[in-house]
Short mmCIF file of C-alpha atoms in Angstrom, two decimals:
data_model
loop_
_atom_site.label_atom_id
_atom_site.label_comp_id
_atom_site.label_asym_id
_atom_site.label_seq_id
_atom_site.Cartn_x
_atom_site.Cartn_y
_atom_site.Cartn_z
CA MET G 121 101.36 106.06 104.33
CA ARG G 122 102.72 106.78 107.77
CA ASN G 123 106.22 106.96 109.06
CA ILE G 124 107.06 105.34 112.37
CA ASP G 125 110.43 106.46 113.82
CA ILE G 126 111.57 104.93 117.11
CA ASN G 127 114.85 105.59 118.79
CA LEU G 128 115.84 102.58 120.93
CA TYR G 129 118.66 102.20 123.43
CA SER G 130 120.33 98.75 122.99
CA ALA G 131 122.71 97.33 125.74
CA GLY G 132 123.93 94.92 123.01
CA GLY G 133 122.77 91.34 122.60
CA VAL G 134 119.42 89.70 121.97
CA GLU G 135 116.59 92.21 122.61
CA ASP G 136 112.96 92.58 121.77
CA TYR G 137 110.92 95.88 121.53
CA TYR G 138 107.19 96.24 120.94
CA ILE G 139 105.67 99.07 118.81
CA LYS G 140 101.79 99.63 119.11
CA VAL G 141 100.43 100.03 115.62
CA PRO G 142 98.43 103.22 114.97
CA CYS G 143 95.80 101.57 112.43
CA ARG G 144 95.40 98.62 110.46
CA GLY G 145 98.23 98.22 107.79
CA THR G 146 101.32 96.53 106.64
CA VAL G 147 105.17 97.29 107.08
CA LYS G 148 106.17 98.51 103.74
CA SER G 149 109.79 99.04 104.47
CA MET G 150 112.32 99.22 107.41
CA THR G 151 115.68 101.26 107.65
CA ILE G 152 118.07 101.06 110.51
CA LEU G 153 120.56 103.68 111.71
CA ALA G 154 122.91 103.16 114.82
CA ASN G 155 125.55 105.29 116.45
CA ALA G 156 127.66 102.13 116.57
CA THR G 157 129.06 99.55 114.08
CA MET G 158 126.52 96.88 113.20
CA VAL G 159 128.26 93.67 112.84
CA ALA G 160 128.36 91.53 109.75
CA THR G 161 125.63 89.02 109.35
CA GLY G 162 123.70 90.50 112.40
CA THR G 163 120.06 90.98 111.99
CA ILE G 164 117.25 93.24 113.07
CA LYS G 165 113.76 91.89 112.22
CA ALA G 166 110.30 93.43 112.23
CA LEU G 167 107.82 90.65 113.02
CA ARG G 168 104.19 90.09 113.65
CA SER G 169 104.24 87.73 116.51
CA THR G 170 107.05 85.26 115.60
CA THR G 171 106.84 85.70 111.93
CA ALA G 172 109.31 88.10 110.30
CA VAL G 173 107.84 90.48 107.70
CA ASN G 174 111.09 92.45 107.08
CA THR G 175 114.71 91.65 107.90
CA ALA G 176 117.65 94.07 107.93
CA THR G 177 120.99 92.05 107.89
CA ALA G 178 124.36 93.64 108.23
CA PRO G 179 126.71 92.90 105.20
CA THR G 180 129.97 91.27 105.21
CA GLY G 181 132.52 93.99 106.36
CA ASP G 182 130.13 95.46 108.94
CA THR G 183 128.15 98.64 108.74
CA ALA G 184 129.83 101.75 110.08
CA ALA G 185 128.06 103.96 112.50
CA GLY G 186 125.52 106.25 110.96
CA THR G 187 125.11 104.17 107.79
CA GLU G 188 121.70 103.07 106.70
CA LEU G 189 120.88 99.63 106.79
CA VAL G 190 117.87 98.84 104.71
CA GLY G 191 115.56 95.91 105.60
CA VAL G 192 114.31 93.37 102.85
CA PRO G 193 110.57 92.52 103.03
CA ASP G 194 109.84 88.82 103.41
CA THR G 195 108.67 87.29 100.19
CA THR G 196 105.99 85.36 101.71
CA TYR G 197 104.91 87.37 104.71
CA LYS G 198 105.55 91.00 103.70
CA ASP G 199 101.81 91.72 103.57
CA LEU G 200 100.84 90.31 106.85
CA VAL G 201 98.30 92.75 108.50
CA PHE G 202 98.67 94.54 111.77
CA ASP G 203 95.57 95.76 113.46
CA PRO G 204 95.09 97.66 116.77
CA ASP G 205 91.57 96.12 116.89
CA SER G 206 92.61 92.50 116.32
CA ASP G 207 91.48 89.94 118.97
CA THR G 208 94.87 88.49 118.77
CA VAL G 209 97.14 90.66 120.94
CA ALA G 210 100.34 89.84 118.91
CA ASN G 211 98.73 91.40 115.80
CA GLN G 212 98.42 94.64 117.57
CA LYS G 213 101.98 95.50 117.53
CA ILE G 214 105.28 95.25 115.63
CA LYS G 215 107.95 93.34 117.38
CA ILE G 216 111.36 94.51 116.78
CA SER G 217 113.93 91.86 117.45
CA PHE G 218 117.72 92.38 117.68
CA ASP G 219 119.87 89.08 117.31
CA THR G 220 122.87 88.50 119.62
CA THR G 221 125.53 89.66 117.06
CA ILE G 222 124.02 92.85 115.40
CA LEU G 223 125.80 95.32 117.88
CA GLY G 224 129.11 95.01 119.46
CA GLY G 225 128.04 96.69 122.60
CA ALA G 226 125.58 99.42 123.69
CA ALA G 227 124.18 101.88 121.03
CA ASN G 228 121.25 104.11 120.26
CA VAL G 229 119.50 102.59 117.27
CA LEU G 230 116.87 104.38 115.12
CA VAL G 231 114.25 102.28 113.55
CA GLN G 232 112.46 103.89 110.70
CA ILE G 233 109.26 101.94 109.52
CA GLU G 234 107.19 102.95 106.44
CA TYR G 235 103.77 101.90 107.53
CA ASP G 236 101.12 101.34 104.88
CA ASP G 237 97.70 102.33 106.24
CA SER G 238 96.03 102.45 102.86
CA ALA G 239 96.93 98.95 101.44
CA TYR G 240 94.00 96.91 100.13
CA VAL G 241 93.82 93.72 102.05
CA GLU G 242 91.25 91.02 101.55
CA MET G 243 91.11 89.92 105.16
CA ALA G 244 88.52 90.51 107.87
CA ALA G 245 89.76 92.27 111.08
CA SER G 246 89.14 89.13 113.01
CA GLU G 247 91.62 87.31 110.71
CA ALA G 248 94.37 89.84 111.12
#
């Protein structure tokens, strides 16, 4: 298991960031912390290409600055494999996507990803 911790500066609004994966694996979990309020029903997603593998949604009543927002693995796609050696460029990185409502303005956002590099997966590298 590896921890991937990324501090992102967000100007607020829709934004996409890309994190190159260190090795073949899956996103086990995702936790978000921000130095600003995360607005109710706003989302931050971890995706492989355009497919969400984990989604953090701010609850009704907003999430105060400094409060952990824990993502929920997608029931269908949580085990999609990321692979730095994949022939498909989109599978070589984790896409972090902020929707338009998650932040009310500029903020520093810490994305903590627990990355499972030891998961048993029945899939050839060319299929990842």
